[in-house]
Short mmCIF file of C-alpha atoms and ligand atoms in Angstrom, two decimals:
data_model
loop_
_atom_site.label_atom_id
_atom_site.label_comp_id
_atom_site.label_asym_id
_atom_site.label_seq_id
_atom_site.Cartn_x
_atom_site.Cartn_y
_atom_site.Cartn_z
CA MET A 1 58.75 72.34 115.89
CA SER A 2 58.49 75.54 117.78
CA ASN A 3 59.70 79.06 117.43
CA GLU A 4 61.82 78.69 120.54
CA ASN A 5 64.45 76.97 118.45
CA THR A 6 64.58 79.75 115.90
CA LEU A 7 67.91 81.56 116.01
CA PHE A 8 68.45 85.19 115.17
CA CYS A 9 71.63 86.57 113.67
CA ALA A 10 73.94 88.12 116.26
CA ASN A 11 74.52 91.12 113.99
CA HIS A 12 70.99 91.33 112.58
CA PRO A 13 68.51 90.61 115.40
CA GLN A 14 65.57 90.75 112.95
CA THR A 15 66.95 88.03 110.68
CA PRO A 16 66.09 84.44 111.58
CA THR A 17 68.76 81.90 110.73
CA SER A 18 69.73 78.30 111.21
CA LEU A 19 73.46 78.90 110.79
CA ARG A 20 76.01 79.13 113.55
CA CYS A 21 79.65 80.06 113.36
CA ASN A 22 81.46 76.77 113.76
CA ARG A 23 84.15 78.37 115.88
CA CYS A 24 82.42 80.68 118.35
CA GLU A 25 78.93 79.16 117.85
CA LYS A 26 77.37 82.59 117.40
CA PRO A 27 74.19 82.52 115.27
CA ILE A 28 74.87 84.19 111.91
CA CYS A 29 72.70 84.93 108.89
CA THR A 30 73.76 84.24 105.29
CA ARG A 31 74.95 87.84 104.96
CA CYS A 32 77.31 87.43 107.91
CA ALA A 33 78.50 83.91 107.21
CA VAL A 34 81.81 83.34 105.46
CA LEU A 35 82.37 79.93 103.89
CA THR A 36 85.84 78.72 104.88
CA PRO A 37 87.49 75.38 104.11
CA THR A 38 86.38 74.24 107.58
CA GLY A 39 82.78 75.46 107.29
CA TYR A 40 80.77 78.62 107.96
CA ARG A 41 82.30 81.20 110.23
CA CYS A 42 81.43 84.69 111.37
CA LYS A 43 83.47 87.59 110.00
CA GLU A 44 85.09 88.27 113.36
CA CYS A 45 86.46 84.73 113.58
CA VAL A 46 87.70 84.81 109.98
CA ARG A 47 89.48 88.09 110.63
CA GLY A 48 91.07 86.69 113.79
CA GLN A 49 92.23 83.65 111.87
CA GLN A 50 93.83 85.76 109.14
CA LYS A 51 95.76 87.71 111.76
CA ILE A 52 97.30 84.47 113.00
CA PHE A 53 98.39 83.55 109.48
CA ASP A 54 99.69 87.04 108.74
CA THR A 55 102.94 86.99 110.67
CA ALA A 56 105.07 89.20 108.41
CA ASN A 57 106.98 92.15 109.87
CA TRP A 58 106.99 95.52 108.14
CA TYR A 59 110.64 95.11 107.09
CA ASP A 60 109.86 91.78 105.41
CA TYR A 61 108.18 93.74 102.59
CA PRO A 62 111.14 95.83 101.35
CA LEU A 63 113.46 92.88 101.99
CA ALA A 64 111.37 90.42 99.95
CA VAL A 65 110.65 92.91 97.16
CA ILE A 66 114.29 93.98 96.69
CA VAL A 67 115.69 90.45 96.85
CA ALA A 68 113.05 89.07 94.44
CA ALA A 69 113.54 91.93 91.97
CA VAL A 70 117.37 91.67 92.02
CA LEU A 71 117.42 87.87 91.70
CA SER A 72 114.82 87.95 88.95
CA PHE A 73 116.87 90.60 87.12
CA ILE A 74 120.02 88.46 87.34
CA GLY A 75 118.04 85.44 86.12
CA SER A 76 116.64 87.44 83.19
CA GLN A 77 120.23 88.13 82.08
CA ILE A 78 121.05 84.40 81.99
CA VAL A 79 117.98 82.20 81.48
CA PRO A 80 116.55 83.54 78.16
CA ARG A 81 120.00 83.02 76.55
CA MET A 82 119.79 79.30 77.21
CA GLY A 83 117.26 78.87 74.41
CA PHE A 84 115.29 75.69 74.85
CA PHE A 85 116.68 75.15 78.37
CA ALA A 86 114.92 78.35 79.45
CA LEU A 87 111.77 76.23 79.66
CA LEU A 88 113.42 74.28 82.47
CA LEU A 89 115.54 77.04 83.98
CA ALA A 90 112.81 79.70 84.29
CA PRO A 91 110.73 77.64 86.77
CA LEU A 92 113.96 76.75 88.59
CA ALA A 93 114.78 80.47 88.89
CA GLY A 94 111.30 81.01 90.33
CA VAL A 95 111.91 78.31 92.93
CA ILE A 96 115.31 79.77 93.86
CA ILE A 97 113.79 83.27 94.25
CA ALA A 98 110.88 81.98 96.35
CA GLU A 99 113.11 79.87 98.62
CA THR A 100 115.65 82.68 99.08
CA VAL A 101 112.87 85.08 100.10
CA ARG A 102 111.34 82.45 102.37
CA ALA A 103 114.69 81.90 104.10
CA LEU A 104 115.22 85.66 104.54
CA ILE A 105 111.81 86.29 106.08
CA ARG A 106 112.32 83.22 108.26
CA ARG A 107 109.10 81.58 107.19
CA ARG A 108 106.97 84.47 108.38
CA ARG A 109 103.99 84.71 106.07
CA SER A 110 101.40 87.03 104.62
CA ARG A 111 99.40 86.63 101.45
CA GLN A 112 100.05 90.26 100.57
CA LEU A 113 103.79 89.76 101.02
CA PHE A 114 103.70 86.83 98.61
CA THR A 115 101.83 88.94 96.04
CA PHE A 116 104.39 91.74 96.39
CA THR A 117 107.26 89.27 96.03
CA ALA A 118 105.80 87.79 92.83
CA ALA A 119 105.19 91.29 91.44
CA ALA A 120 108.78 92.22 92.28
CA ALA A 121 110.03 89.14 90.41
CA ALA A 122 107.98 90.24 87.38
CA ILE A 123 109.35 93.79 87.59
CA GLY A 124 112.90 92.47 87.93
CA SER A 125 112.53 90.58 84.66
CA LEU A 126 111.21 93.63 82.79
CA PRO A 127 114.45 95.52 81.95
CA SER A 128 115.84 92.71 79.82
CA LEU A 129 112.43 92.09 78.22
CA VAL A 130 111.95 95.77 77.38
CA SER A 131 115.50 96.17 76.05
CA LEU A 132 115.01 93.12 73.85
CA LEU A 133 111.71 94.52 72.61
CA VAL A 134 113.45 97.80 71.72
CA ILE A 135 116.17 95.88 69.84
CA ALA A 136 113.51 93.84 68.01
CA LEU A 137 111.56 96.97 67.05
CA ALA A 138 114.76 98.67 65.89
CA ALA A 139 115.68 95.65 63.79
CA LEU A 140 112.21 95.63 62.27
CA SER A 141 112.31 99.33 61.41
CA GLN A 142 115.85 99.19 60.00
CA GLY A 143 116.48 95.82 58.43
CA GLY A 144 113.51 93.62 59.16
CA LEU A 145 110.94 95.55 57.15
CA GLY A 146 113.45 96.06 54.31
CA VAL A 147 113.96 92.32 54.11
CA LEU A 148 110.21 91.83 53.99
CA LEU A 149 109.88 94.42 51.19
CA SER A 150 112.72 92.94 49.14
CA LEU A 151 111.04 89.57 49.55
CA ILE A 152 107.83 91.04 48.09
CA TRP A 153 109.78 92.64 45.18
CA ASN A 154 111.50 89.31 44.53
CA LEU A 155 108.21 87.49 44.54
CA LEU A 156 106.70 90.10 42.22
CA TYR A 157 109.71 89.83 39.90
CA THR A 158 109.37 86.06 39.70
CA VAL A 159 105.66 86.24 38.92
CA MET A 160 106.05 89.00 36.30
CA VAL A 161 109.07 87.50 34.55
CA THR A 162 107.39 84.13 34.34
CA THR A 163 104.07 85.41 32.99
CA THR A 164 105.76 87.79 30.54
CA VAL A 165 108.04 85.09 29.18
CA TYR A 166 105.12 82.74 28.86
CA THR A 167 102.82 85.20 27.07
CA ARG A 168 105.64 86.33 24.74
CA LEU A 169 106.54 82.81 23.73
CA SER A 170 103.00 81.52 23.41
CA GLY A 171 102.03 84.48 21.26
CA ILE A 172 99.21 85.67 23.45
CA GLN A 173 99.27 89.48 23.33
CA ILE A 174 97.67 91.24 26.24
CA GLY A 175 96.01 94.59 25.75
CA ARG A 176 95.59 94.54 21.97
ZN1 LIG B 201 82.66 83.20 115.10
ZN1 LIG B 202 73.66 88.84 109.96
#
């Protein structure tokens, strides 16, 4: 067919293209096209779309972060002590934190806000994890390693006593 049908990118007039933004119908080249779940779109339309989805207010950030961190901290004081049930209770705690934050921000949304909230939940769980790690390291340096060493001495004793008794009785003399 003819060159009349050839489109040129709206942002790059030298670049021929066959793509159009499926929202504003502007011709776009492969450099300008963004693949979205609904097809190719220009960057301007994608940005506009994100603004619609990003409805969080500035105060939603400190609110979500503080609430998630505090709830996660409280959960970290309870859930790990439940032993096996922690496998069930930890996801439940996550759901409770997420739903509490969602209710507080009144279903306003922002991907960044969700990332911050998850990070806050992780940070909230850190104090109990770190304190436990300190206790574990202390136990290892005080008693834990000693137990391991006495285990080695016991093992060595068993091996030496057994071989010595055996060689003595059987009359095999080593080193003569
Ligand atoms: Zn567009
Ligand atoms: Zn372009």
